[in-house]
JSON list of C-alpha atoms in Angstrom, two decimals:
[
{"chain": "A", "resi": 2, "resn": "MET", "atom": "CA", "xyz": [104.01, 77.75, 40.20]},
{"chain": "A", "resi": 3, "resn": "SER", "atom": "CA", "xyz": [107.72, 76.99, 40.14]},
{"chain": "A", "resi": 4, "resn": "SER", "atom": "CA", "xyz": [109.20, 73.85, 41.66]},
{"chain": "A", "resi": 5, "resn": "ARG", "atom": "CA", "xyz": [110.80, 74.18, 45.05]},
{"chain": "A", "resi": 6, "resn": "ASP", "atom": "CA", "xyz": [114.51, 73.39, 45.28]},
{"chain": "A", "resi": 7, "resn": "GLU", "atom": "CA", "xyz": [117.47, 73.89, 47.58]},
{"chain": "A", "resi": 8, "resn": "GLN", "atom": "CA", "xyz": [118.35, 77.25, 46.09]},
{"chain": "A", "resi": 9, "resn": "ALA", "atom": "CA", "xyz": [114.87, 78.74, 46.39]},
{"chain": "A", "resi": 10, "resn": "GLY", "atom": "CA", "xyz": [112.01, 78.14, 48.78]},
{"chain": "A", "resi": 11, "resn": "LEU", "atom": "CA", "xyz": [108.29, 78.32, 49.47]},
{"chain": "A", "resi": 12, "resn": "ILE", "atom": "CA", "xyz": [107.17, 81.86, 50.23]},
{"chain": "A", "resi": 13, "resn": "LEU", "atom": "CA", "xyz": [103.87, 83.18, 51.57]},
{"chain": "A", "resi": 14, "resn": "LEU", "atom": "CA", "xyz": [103.21, 86.73, 50.37]},
{"chain": "A", "resi": 15, "resn": "VAL", "atom": "CA", "xyz": [100.53, 88.59, 52.35]},
{"chain": "A", "resi": 16, "resn": "GLU", "atom": "CA", "xyz": [99.97, 91.90, 50.57]},
{"chain": "A", "resi": 17, "resn": "ASP", "atom": "CA", "xyz": [96.73, 93.72, 49.72]},
{"chain": "A", "resi": 18, "resn": "ASN", "atom": "CA", "xyz": [98.24, 95.91, 47.01]},
{"chain": "A", "resi": 19, "resn": "ARG", "atom": "CA", "xyz": [97.69, 93.84, 43.86]},
{"chain": "A", "resi": 20, "resn": "GLN", "atom": "CA", "xyz": [100.33, 95.71, 41.85]},
{"chain": "A", "resi": 21, "resn": "ILE", "atom": "CA", "xyz": [103.04, 95.10, 44.46]},
{"chain": "A", "resi": 22, "resn": "ALA", "atom": "CA", "xyz": [101.92, 91.48, 44.95]},
{"chain": "A", "resi": 23, "resn": "GLU", "atom": "CA", "xyz": [102.06, 90.72, 41.22]},
{"chain": "A", "resi": 24, "resn": "MET", "atom": "CA", "xyz": [105.45, 92.40, 40.82]},
{"chain": "A", "resi": 25, "resn": "VAL", "atom": "CA", "xyz": [106.96, 90.51, 43.77]},
{"chain": "A", "resi": 26, "resn": "GLY", "atom": "CA", "xyz": [105.27, 87.20, 42.96]},
{"chain": "A", "resi": 27, "resn": "GLU", "atom": "CA", "xyz": [106.31, 87.20, 39.30]},
{"chain": "A", "resi": 28, "resn": "PHE", "atom": "CA", "xyz": [109.90, 88.15, 40.14]},
{"chain": "A", "resi": 29, "resn": "LEU", "atom": "CA", "xyz": [110.28, 85.46, 42.80]},
{"chain": "A", "resi": 30, "resn": "GLU", "atom": "CA", "xyz": [108.75, 82.75, 40.62]},
{"chain": "A", "resi": 31, "resn": "ARG", "atom": "CA", "xyz": [111.17, 83.64, 37.83]},
{"chain": "A", "resi": 32, "resn": "ARG", "atom": "CA", "xyz": [113.95, 83.21, 40.39]},
{"chain": "A", "resi": 33, "resn": "GLY", "atom": "CA", "xyz": [112.80, 79.69, 41.25]},
{"chain": "A", "resi": 34, "resn": "TYR", "atom": "CA", "xyz": [110.63, 80.30, 44.32]},
{"chain": "A", "resi": 35, "resn": "SER", "atom": "CA", "xyz": [107.14, 78.96, 44.85]},
{"chain": "A", "resi": 36, "resn": "VAL", "atom": "CA", "xyz": [104.77, 81.68, 46.05]},
{"chain": "A", "resi": 37, "resn": "ASP", "atom": "CA", "xyz": [101.41, 81.44, 47.82]},
{"chain": "A", "resi": 38, "resn": "TYR", "atom": "CA", "xyz": [99.40, 84.64, 48.09]},
{"chain": "A", "resi": 39, "resn": "ALA", "atom": "CA", "xyz": [96.87, 86.19, 50.46]},
{"chain": "A", "resi": 40, "resn": "ALA", "atom": "CA", "xyz": [95.30, 89.66, 50.17]},
{"chain": "A", "resi": 41, "resn": "ASP", "atom": "CA", "xyz": [94.17, 90.06, 53.78]},
{"chain": "A", "resi": 42, "resn": "GLY", "atom": "CA", "xyz": [95.41, 89.28, 57.26]},
{"chain": "A", "resi": 43, "resn": "VAL", "atom": "CA", "xyz": [92.87, 86.59, 58.16]},
{"chain": "A", "resi": 44, "resn": "SER", "atom": "CA", "xyz": [93.57, 84.54, 55.02]},
{"chain": "A", "resi": 45, "resn": "GLY", "atom": "CA", "xyz": [97.30, 85.10, 55.44]},
{"chain": "A", "resi": 46, "resn": "LEU", "atom": "CA", "xyz": [97.26, 83.83, 59.03]},
{"chain": "A", "resi": 47, "resn": "HIS", "atom": "CA", "xyz": [95.27, 80.75, 58.02]},
{"chain": "A", "resi": 48, "resn": "LEU", "atom": "CA", "xyz": [97.79, 79.87, 55.29]},
{"chain": "A", "resi": 49, "resn": "ALA", "atom": "CA", "xyz": [100.78, 80.58, 57.55]},
{"chain": "A", "resi": 50, "resn": "VAL", "atom": "CA", "xyz": [99.42, 78.30, 60.28]},
{"chain": "A", "resi": 51, "resn": "SER", "atom": "CA", "xyz": [98.25, 75.54, 57.93]},
{"chain": "A", "resi": 52, "resn": "ASN", "atom": "CA", "xyz": [101.41, 75.23, 55.81]},
{"chain": "A", "resi": 53, "resn": "SER", "atom": "CA", "xyz": [105.19, 75.08, 56.24]},
{"chain": "A", "resi": 54, "resn": "TYR", "atom": "CA", "xyz": [106.75, 78.08, 54.53]},
{"chain": "A", "resi": 55, "resn": "ASP", "atom": "CA", "xyz": [110.40, 79.07, 54.35]},
{"chain": "A", "resi": 56, "resn": "VAL", "atom": "CA", "xyz": [109.49, 82.75, 54.85]},
{"chain": "A", "resi": 57, "resn": "VAL", "atom": "CA", "xyz": [106.31, 84.78, 55.30]},
{"chain": "A", "resi": 58, "resn": "VAL", "atom": "CA", "xyz": [106.48, 88.19, 53.59]},
{"chain": "A", "resi": 59, "resn": "LEU", "atom": "CA", "xyz": [103.94, 90.21, 55.53]},
{"chain": "A", "resi": 60, "resn": "ASP", "atom": "CA", "xyz": [102.63, 93.69, 54.81]},
{"chain": "A", "resi": 61, "resn": "LEU", "atom": "CA", "xyz": [101.99, 95.82, 57.88]},
{"chain": "A", "resi": 62, "resn": "MET", "atom": "CA", "xyz": [98.76, 97.47, 56.74]},
{"chain": "A", "resi": 63, "resn": "LEU", "atom": "CA", "xyz": [96.22, 94.78, 55.81]},
{"chain": "A", "resi": 64, "resn": "PRO", "atom": "CA", "xyz": [92.40, 94.57, 55.74]},
{"chain": "A", "resi": 65, "resn": "GLY", "atom": "CA", "xyz": [90.73, 92.28, 58.26]},
{"chain": "A", "resi": 66, "resn": "MET", "atom": "CA", "xyz": [93.76, 91.93, 60.54]},
{"chain": "A", "resi": 67, "resn": "ASP", "atom": "CA", "xyz": [96.93, 94.00, 60.37]},
{"chain": "A", "resi": 68, "resn": "GLY", "atom": "CA", "xyz": [100.39, 92.53, 59.97]},
{"chain": "A", "resi": 69, "resn": "LEU", "atom": "CA", "xyz": [101.36, 93.08, 63.60]},
{"chain": "A", "resi": 70, "resn": "GLU", "atom": "CA", "xyz": [98.40, 91.07, 64.83]},
{"chain": "A", "resi": 71, "resn": "VAL", "atom": "CA", "xyz": [99.03, 88.33, 62.27]},
{"chain": "A", "resi": 72, "resn": "CYS", "atom": "CA", "xyz": [102.63, 88.09, 63.46]},
{"chain": "A", "resi": 73, "resn": "ARG", "atom": "CA", "xyz": [101.67, 88.04, 67.15]},
{"chain": "A", "resi": 74, "resn": "LYS", "atom": "CA", "xyz": [99.12, 85.27, 66.60]},
{"chain": "A", "resi": 75, "resn": "LEU", "atom": "CA", "xyz": [101.56, 83.28, 64.50]},
{"chain": "A", "resi": 76, "resn": "ARG", "atom": "CA", "xyz": [104.15, 83.39, 67.28]},
{"chain": "A", "resi": 77, "resn": "LYS", "atom": "CA", "xyz": [102.11, 83.31, 70.49]},
{"chain": "A", "resi": 78, "resn": "GLU", "atom": "CA", "xyz": [99.04, 81.27, 69.57]},
{"chain": "A", "resi": 79, "resn": "ALA", "atom": "CA", "xyz": [100.17, 79.04, 66.71]},
{"chain": "A", "resi": 80, "resn": "LYS", "atom": "CA", "xyz": [103.74, 78.76, 68.12]},
{"chain": "A", "resi": 81, "resn": "LYS", "atom": "CA", "xyz": [105.16, 78.92, 64.58]},
{"chain": "A", "resi": 82, "resn": "SER", "atom": "CA", "xyz": [108.78, 79.99, 64.17]},
{"chain": "A", "resi": 83, "resn": "THR", "atom": "CA", "xyz": [108.58, 80.59, 60.40]},
{"chain": "A", "resi": 84, "resn": "PRO", "atom": "CA", "xyz": [110.80, 83.59, 59.56]},
{"chain": "A", "resi": 85, "resn": "VAL", "atom": "CA", "xyz": [108.74, 86.74, 58.94]},
{"chain": "A", "resi": 86, "resn": "LEU", "atom": "CA", "xyz": [109.89, 89.61, 56.72]},
{"chain": "A", "resi": 87, "resn": "MET", "atom": "CA", "xyz": [107.64, 92.60, 57.33]},
{"chain": "A", "resi": 88, "resn": "LEU", "atom": "CA", "xyz": [106.92, 95.21, 54.65]},
{"chain": "A", "resi": 89, "resn": "THR", "atom": "CA", "xyz": [106.15, 98.67, 55.96]},
{"chain": "A", "resi": 90, "resn": "ALA", "atom": "CA", "xyz": [105.89, 102.26, 54.78]},
{"chain": "A", "resi": 91, "resn": "ARG", "atom": "CA", "xyz": [106.93, 103.40, 58.27]},
{"chain": "A", "resi": 92, "resn": "ASP", "atom": "CA", "xyz": [110.66, 103.79, 58.81]},
{"chain": "A", "resi": 93, "resn": "THR", "atom": "CA", "xyz": [111.00, 105.24, 62.31]},
{"chain": "A", "resi": 94, "resn": "LEU", "atom": "CA", "xyz": [112.92, 103.27, 64.93]},
{"chain": "A", "resi": 95, "resn": "GLU", "atom": "CA", "xyz": [109.81, 103.02, 67.10]},
{"chain": "A", "resi": 96, "resn": "ASP", "atom": "CA", "xyz": [107.82, 101.42, 64.26]},
{"chain": "A", "resi": 97, "resn": "LYS", "atom": "CA", "xyz": [110.62, 98.95, 63.64]},
{"chain": "A", "resi": 98, "resn": "LEU", "atom": "CA", "xyz": [110.80, 98.06, 67.34]},
{"chain": "A", "resi": 99, "resn": "VAL", "atom": "CA", "xyz": [107.06, 97.37, 67.41]},
{"chain": "A", "resi": 100, "resn": "GLY", "atom": "CA", "xyz": [107.34, 95.06, 64.41]},
{"chain": "A", "resi": 101, "resn": "LEU", "atom": "CA", "xyz": [110.29, 93.16, 65.81]},
{"chain": "A", "resi": 102, "resn": "GLU", "atom": "CA", "xyz": [108.61, 92.90, 69.21]},
{"chain": "A", "resi": 103, "resn": "ALA", "atom": "CA", "xyz": [105.59, 91.32, 67.52]},
{"chain": "A", "resi": 104, "resn": "GLY", "atom": "CA", "xyz": [107.88, 88.58, 66.23]},
{"chain": "A", "resi": 105, "resn": "ALA", "atom": "CA", "xyz": [109.16, 89.80, 62.85]},
{"chain": "A", "resi": 106, "resn": "ASP", "atom": "CA", "xyz": [112.69, 88.73, 61.95]},
{"chain": "A", "resi": 107, "resn": "ASP", "atom": "CA", "xyz": [113.46, 91.51, 59.49]},
{"chain": "A", "resi": 108, "resn": "TYR", "atom": "CA", "xyz": [111.74, 94.43, 57.81]},
{"chain": "A", "resi": 109, "resn": "LEU", "atom": "CA", "xyz": [111.88, 96.23, 54.51]},
{"chain": "A", "resi": 110, "resn": "VAL", "atom": "CA", "xyz": [110.66, 99.79, 54.01]},
{"chain": "A", "resi": 111, "resn": "LYS", "atom": "CA", "xyz": [108.48, 100.61, 50.99]},
{"chain": "A", "resi": 112, "resn": "PRO", "atom": "CA", "xyz": [109.28, 101.44, 48.27]},
{"chain": "A", "resi": 113, "resn": "PHE", "atom": "CA", "xyz": [111.90, 98.72, 47.87]},
{"chain": "A", "resi": 114, "resn": "GLU", "atom": "CA", "xyz": [113.87, 97.00, 45.14]},
{"chain": "A", "resi": 115, "resn": "VAL", "atom": "CA", "xyz": [112.73, 93.42, 44.53]},
{"chain": "A", "resi": 116, "resn": "ARG", "atom": "CA", "xyz": [116.38, 92.34, 44.35]},
{"chain": "A", "resi": 117, "resn": "GLU", "atom": "CA", "xyz": [116.88, 93.56, 47.91]},
{"chain": "A", "resi": 118, "resn": "LEU", "atom": "CA", "xyz": [113.74, 91.66, 48.95]},
{"chain": "A", "resi": 119, "resn": "GLU", "atom": "CA", "xyz": [115.17, 88.49, 47.43]},
{"chain": "A", "resi": 120, "resn": "ALA", "atom": "CA", "xyz": [118.50, 89.04, 49.19]},
{"chain": "A", "resi": 121, "resn": "ARG", "atom": "CA", "xyz": [116.71, 89.36, 52.54]},
{"chain": "A", "resi": 122, "resn": "LEU", "atom": "CA", "xyz": [114.71, 86.20, 51.78]},
{"chain": "A", "resi": 123, "resn": "ARG", "atom": "CA", "xyz": [117.86, 84.25, 50.92]},
{"chain": "A", "resi": 124, "resn": "ALA", "atom": "CA", "xyz": [119.49, 85.34, 54.18]},
{"chain": "A", "resi": 125, "resn": "LEU", "atom": "CA", "xyz": [116.47, 84.27, 56.26]},
{"chain": "A", "resi": 126, "resn": "ILE", "atom": "CA", "xyz": [116.16, 80.93, 54.46]},
{"chain": "A", "resi": 127, "resn": "ARG", "atom": "CA", "xyz": [119.89, 80.25, 54.78]},
{"chain": "A", "resi": 128, "resn": "ARG", "atom": "CA", "xyz": [119.78, 80.98, 58.51]},
{"chain": "A", "resi": 129, "resn": "ASP", "atom": "CA", "xyz": [116.68, 78.87, 59.10]},
{"chain": "A", "resi": 130, "resn": "ARG", "atom": "CA", "xyz": [117.95, 75.87, 57.15]},
{"chain": "A", "resi": 131, "resn": "ARG", "atom": "CA", "xyz": [121.23, 75.63, 59.03]},
{"chain": "A", "resi": 132, "resn": "GLN", "atom": "CA", "xyz": [121.51, 72.43, 60.98]},
{"chain": "A", "resi": 133, "resn": "VAL", "atom": "CA", "xyz": [120.86, 73.04, 64.65]},
{"chain": "A", "resi": 134, "resn": "SER", "atom": "CA", "xyz": [123.39, 71.41, 66.93]},
{"chain": "A", "resi": 135, "resn": "THR", "atom": "CA", "xyz": [121.98, 69.71, 70.00]},
{"chain": "A", "resi": 136, "resn": "GLU", "atom": "CA", "xyz": [123.41, 71.44, 73.03]},
{"chain": "A", "resi": 137, "resn": "VAL", "atom": "CA", "xyz": [122.29, 73.17, 76.21]},
{"chain": "A", "resi": 138, "resn": "LEU", "atom": "CA", "xyz": [123.96, 76.55, 76.71]},
{"chain": "A", "resi": 139, "resn": "THR", "atom": "CA", "xyz": [124.14, 78.12, 80.17]},
{"chain": "A", "resi": 140, "resn": "VAL", "atom": "CA", "xyz": [125.12, 81.61, 81.31]},
{"chain": "A", "resi": 141, "resn": "GLY", "atom": "CA", "xyz": [124.36, 82.52, 84.91]},
{"chain": "A", "resi": 142, "resn": "ASP", "atom": "CA", "xyz": [120.83, 81.37, 85.71]},
{"chain": "A", "resi": 143, "resn": "MET", "atom": "CA", "xyz": [119.78, 81.25, 82.04]},
{"chain": "A", "resi": 144, "resn": "THR", "atom": "CA", "xyz": [119.79, 78.15, 79.83]},
{"chain": "A", "resi": 145, "resn": "LEU", "atom": "CA", "xyz": [119.00, 77.66, 76.15]},
{"chain": "A", "resi": 146, "resn": "ASP", "atom": "CA", "xyz": [118.34, 74.24, 74.63]},
{"chain": "A", "resi": 147, "resn": "THR", "atom": "CA", "xyz": [119.32, 74.74, 70.98]},
{"chain": "A", "resi": 148, "resn": "ALA", "atom": "CA", "xyz": [117.43, 71.63, 69.85]},
{"chain": "A", "resi": 149, "resn": "THR", "atom": "CA", "xyz": [114.05, 72.47, 71.40]},
{"chain": "A", "resi": 150, "resn": "LEU", "atom": "CA", "xyz": [114.67, 76.28, 71.47]},
{"chain": "A", "resi": 151, "resn": "ARG", "atom": "CA", "xyz": [113.49, 76.32, 75.08]},
{"chain": "A", "resi": 152, "resn": "LEU", "atom": "CA", "xyz": [114.83, 79.34, 76.96]},
{"chain": "A", "resi": 153, "resn": "VAL", "atom": "CA", "xyz": [114.67, 79.47, 80.76]},
{"chain": "A", "resi": 154, "resn": "ARG", "atom": "CA", "xyz": [115.97, 82.00, 83.25]},
{"chain": "A", "resi": 155, "resn": "GLY", "atom": "CA", "xyz": [115.55, 81.66, 86.99]},
{"chain": "A", "resi": 156, "resn": "GLY", "atom": "CA", "xyz": [113.10, 78.81, 86.48]},
{"chain": "A", "resi": 157, "resn": "GLN", "atom": "CA", "xyz": [110.90, 80.96, 84.25]},
{"chain": "A", "resi": 158, "resn": "GLU", "atom": "CA", "xyz": [110.37, 79.99, 80.60]},
{"chain": "A", "resi": 159, "resn": "LEU", "atom": "CA", "xyz": [110.90, 82.94, 78.27]},
{"chain": "A", "resi": 160, "resn": "THR", "atom": "CA", "xyz": [109.68, 83.63, 74.74]},
{"chain": "A", "resi": 161, "resn": "VAL", "atom": "CA", "xyz": [111.84, 85.53, 72.27]},
{"chain": "A", "resi": 162, "resn": "SER", "atom": "CA", "xyz": [111.81, 85.89, 68.48]},
{"chain": "A", "resi": 163, "resn": "PRO", "atom": "CA", "xyz": [113.72, 83.46, 66.22]},
{"chain": "A", "resi": 164, "resn": "ILE", "atom": "CA", "xyz": [116.38, 86.13, 65.62]},
{"chain": "A", "resi": 165, "resn": "GLY", "atom": "CA", "xyz": [116.55, 86.70, 69.38]},
{"chain": "A", "resi": 166, "resn": "LEU", "atom": "CA", "xyz": [117.23, 83.00, 69.90]},
{"chain": "A", "resi": 167, "resn": "LYS", "atom": "CA", "xyz": [119.96, 83.10, 67.27]},
{"chain": "A", "resi": 168, "resn": "LEU", "atom": "CA", "xyz": [121.51, 86.14, 68.97]},
{"chain": "A", "resi": 169, "resn": "LEU", "atom": "CA", "xyz": [121.46, 84.39, 72.31]},
{"chain": "A", "resi": 170, "resn": "ALA", "atom": "CA", "xyz": [123.03, 81.23, 70.90]},
{"chain": "A", "resi": 171, "resn": "ILE", "atom": "CA", "xyz": [125.90, 83.25, 69.40]},
{"chain": "A", "resi": 172, "resn": "LEU", "atom": "CA", "xyz": [126.55, 85.21, 72.59]},
{"chain": "A", "resi": 173, "resn": "MET", "atom": "CA", "xyz": [126.12, 82.24, 74.93]},
{"chain": "A", "resi": 174, "resn": "ARG", "atom": "CA", "xyz": [128.57, 80.09, 72.94]},
{"chain": "A", "resi": 175, "resn": "GLU", "atom": "CA", "xyz": [131.16, 82.86, 73.16]},
{"chain": "A", "resi": 176, "resn": "SER", "atom": "CA", "xyz": [130.45, 83.87, 76.77]},
{"chain": "A", "resi": 177, "resn": "PRO", "atom": "CA", "xyz": [132.08, 85.62, 78.53]},
{"chain": "A", "resi": 178, "resn": "ARG", "atom": "CA", "xyz": [134.00, 86.90, 75.50]},
{"chain": "A", "resi": 179, "resn": "VAL", "atom": "CA", "xyz": [132.94, 90.04, 73.63]},
{"chain": "A", "resi": 180, "resn": "VAL", "atom": "CA", "xyz": [131.43, 89.52, 70.15]},
{"chain": "A", "resi": 181, "resn": "SER", "atom": "CA", "xyz": [131.67, 92.39, 67.68]},
{"chain": "A", "resi": 182, "resn": "ARG", "atom": "CA", "xyz": [128.62, 93.88, 66.01]},
{"chain": "A", "resi": 183, "resn": "ARG", "atom": "CA", "xyz": [129.98, 92.93, 62.58]},
{"chain": "A", "resi": 184, "resn": "ASP", "atom": "CA", "xyz": [130.52, 89.29, 63.58]},
{"chain": "A", "resi": 185, "resn": "ILE", "atom": "CA", "xyz": [126.98, 89.04, 64.95]},
{"chain": "A", "resi": 186, "resn": "GLU", "atom": "CA", "xyz": [125.44, 90.59, 61.84]},
{"chain": "A", "resi": 187, "resn": "ARG", "atom": "CA", "xyz": [127.38, 88.33, 59.47]},
{"chain": "A", "resi": 188, "resn": "GLU", "atom": "CA", "xyz": [126.50, 85.23, 61.48]},
{"chain": "A", "resi": 189, "resn": "ILE", "atom": "CA", "xyz": [122.78, 86.04, 61.34]},
{"chain": "A", "resi": 190, "resn": "TRP", "atom": "CA", "xyz": [122.30, 87.76, 57.99]},
{"chain": "A", "resi": 191, "resn": "GLY", "atom": "CA", "xyz": [125.34, 86.66, 56.00]},
{"chain": "A", "resi": 192, "resn": "ASP", "atom": "CA", "xyz": [126.56, 89.14, 53.41]},
{"chain": "A", "resi": 193, "resn": "THR", "atom": "CA", "xyz": [123.18, 90.90, 53.21]},
{"chain": "A", "resi": 194, "resn": "LEU", "atom": "CA", "xyz": [123.69, 93.21, 56.17]},
{"chain": "A", "resi": 195, "resn": "PRO", "atom": "CA", "xyz": [120.63, 95.04, 57.53]},
{"chain": "A", "resi": 196, "resn": "ASP", "atom": "CA", "xyz": [120.47, 98.74, 58.26]},
{"chain": "A", "resi": 197, "resn": "SER", "atom": "CA", "xyz": [122.03, 100.04, 61.46]},
{"chain": "A", "resi": 198, "resn": "ASP", "atom": "CA", "xyz": [118.79, 99.94, 63.47]},
{"chain": "A", "resi": 199, "resn": "THR", "atom": "CA", "xyz": [118.03, 96.24, 62.98]},
{"chain": "A", "resi": 200, "resn": "LEU", "atom": "CA", "xyz": [120.53, 94.63, 65.36]},
{"chain": "A", "resi": 201, "resn": "ARG", "atom": "CA", "xyz": [120.03, 97.39, 67.92]},
{"chain": "A", "resi": 202, "resn": "SER", "atom": "CA", "xyz": [116.26, 96.83, 67.80]},
{"chain": "A", "resi": 203, "resn": "HIS", "atom": "CA", "xyz": [116.62, 93.08, 68.29]},
{"chain": "A", "resi": 204, "resn": "LEU", "atom": "CA", "xyz": [118.99, 93.61, 71.21]},
{"chain": "A", "resi": 205, "resn": "TYR", "atom": "CA", "xyz": [116.60, 96.12, 72.78]},
{"chain": "A", "resi": 206, "resn": "ASN", "atom": "CA", "xyz": [113.73, 93.63, 72.60]},
{"chain": "A", "resi": 207, "resn": "LEU", "atom": "CA", "xyz": [115.96, 90.82, 73.84]},
{"chain": "A", "resi": 208, "resn": "ARG", "atom": "CA", "xyz": [116.96, 92.83, 76.92]},
{"chain": "A", "resi": 209, "resn": "ARG", "atom": "CA", "xyz": [113.29, 93.48, 77.72]},
{"chain": "A", "resi": 210, "resn": "VAL", "atom": "CA", "xyz": [112.71, 89.73, 77.95]},
{"chain": "A", "resi": 211, "resn": "ILE", "atom": "CA", "xyz": [115.90, 88.27, 79.44]},
{"chain": "A", "resi": 212, "resn": "ASP", "atom": "CA", "xyz": [117.07, 91.12, 81.71]},
{"chain": "A", "resi": 213, "resn": "LYS", "atom": "CA", "xyz": [114.36, 93.62, 82.64]},
{"chain": "A", "resi": 214, "resn": "PRO", "atom": "CA", "xyz": [112.23, 91.27, 84.82]},
{"chain": "A", "resi": 215, "resn": "PHE", "atom": "CA", "xyz": [115.30, 90.06, 86.75]},
{"chain": "A", "resi": 216, "resn": "ASP", "atom": "CA", "xyz": [117.58, 91.50, 89.43]},
{"chain": "A", "resi": 217, "resn": "ARG", "atom": "CA", "xyz": [120.80, 91.63, 87.41]},
{"chain": "A", "resi": 218, "resn": "PRO", "atom": "CA", "xyz": [121.50, 91.99, 83.68]},
{"chain": "A", "resi": 219, "resn": "LEU", "atom": "CA", "xyz": [123.30, 89.35, 81.63]},
{"chain": "A", "resi": 220, "resn": "LEU", "atom": "CA", "xyz": [123.49, 91.19, 78.29]},
{"chain": "A", "resi": 221, "resn": "HIS", "atom": "CA", "xyz": [126.13, 93.93, 78.24]},
{"chain": "A", "resi": 222, "resn": "THR", "atom": "CA", "xyz": [127.16, 96.47, 75.62]},
{"chain": "A", "resi": 223, "resn": "ILE", "atom": "CA", "xyz": [130.91, 97.05, 75.47]},
{"chain": "A", "resi": 224, "resn": "HIS", "atom": "CA", "xyz": [131.48, 100.49, 73.95]},
{"chain": "A", "resi": 225, "resn": "SER", "atom": "CA", "xyz": [133.27, 100.40, 70.59]},
{"chain": "A", "resi": 226, "resn": "ALA", "atom": "CA", "xyz": [133.82, 96.65, 70.92]},
{"chain": "A", "resi": 227, "resn": "GLY", "atom": "CA", "xyz": [130.53, 94.76, 70.77]},
{"chain": "A", "resi": 228, "resn": "TYR", "atom": "CA", "xyz": [128.36, 92.75, 73.12]},
{"chain": "A", "resi": 229, "resn": "ARG", "atom": "CA", "xyz": [128.86, 90.06, 75.73]},
{"chain": "A", "resi": 230, "resn": "LEU", "atom": "CA", "xyz": [126.57, 87.79, 77.70]},
{"chain": "A", "resi": 231, "resn": "ALA", "atom": "CA", "xyz": [127.90, 87.19, 81.19]},
{"chain": "A", "resi": 232, "resn": "ASP", "atom": "CA", "xyz": [126.97, 87.03, 84.87]},
{"chain": "A", "resi": 233, "resn": "LEU", "atom": "CA", "xyz": [129.30, 89.77, 86.11]},
{"chain": "A", "resi": 234, "resn": "GLU", "atom": "CA", "xyz": [128.44, 89.24, 89.78]},
{"chain": "A", "resi": 235, "resn": "SER", "atom": "CA", "xyz": [129.46, 85.58, 89.60]},
{"chain": "A", "resi": 236, "resn": "GLU", "atom": "CA", "xyz": [132.62, 86.53, 87.73]},
{"chain": "A", "resi": 237, "resn": "ALA", "atom": "CA", "xyz": [133.51, 89.08, 90.42]},
{"chain": "A", "resi": 238, "resn": "ALA", "atom": "CA", "xyz": [132.83, 86.59, 93.23]},
{"chain": "A", "resi": 239, "resn": "THR", "atom": "CA", "xyz": [134.98, 83.97, 91.51]},
{"chain": "A", "resi": 240, "resn": "ALA", "atom": "CA", "xyz": [137.81, 86.47, 91.02]},
{"chain": "A", "resi": 241, "resn": "THR", "atom": "CA", "xyz": [137.86, 87.29, 94.72]}
]
């Protein structure tokens, strides 16, 4: 197993297809990553909970416990924020939404190039290793503590994915200004931009958590410009 250094990372690969697992594992180890391996969902969840990985690469279809359930348990029961890259043969928007809703940070559709997999891993590791500034961001009745990652709206604590928290931090820091799609994507994924559905899917899931249960929305799409997070009612009252 290769030594772990700043350029690489410790990866958990949960994949029941031995041929794919060997191909990915050997490639990543040659590139300087350390790789742990599990062939089923139960073993994968145990390793993910028991160890500190830089990224979990998680196949959707697994024996024992599927990838969606592994991801849900990792987020909701174990309260682990380890980035999860989901591998799936399903490429419809609905399938992607389900995976992201379960807590996945990114997804890659099979068959894939291992170089693209590595690029996605690098982006997730880079994002996760960035130093988190200690600040409390507030927009309307919603606050985000960037140190503890505690998100509260209207006195109610909310749970969103790690990417969702990153999205909120970007938009809350810029509020009430509009942030372009390209700026958001580059801030989160760097130069390895995802496909066109990824950001839209994360925003859809974010709205379900931070806006749908409440009387007025805070997250707004500005056509052909980008997105903004703002309490428009308060802005209107202040203007008058």
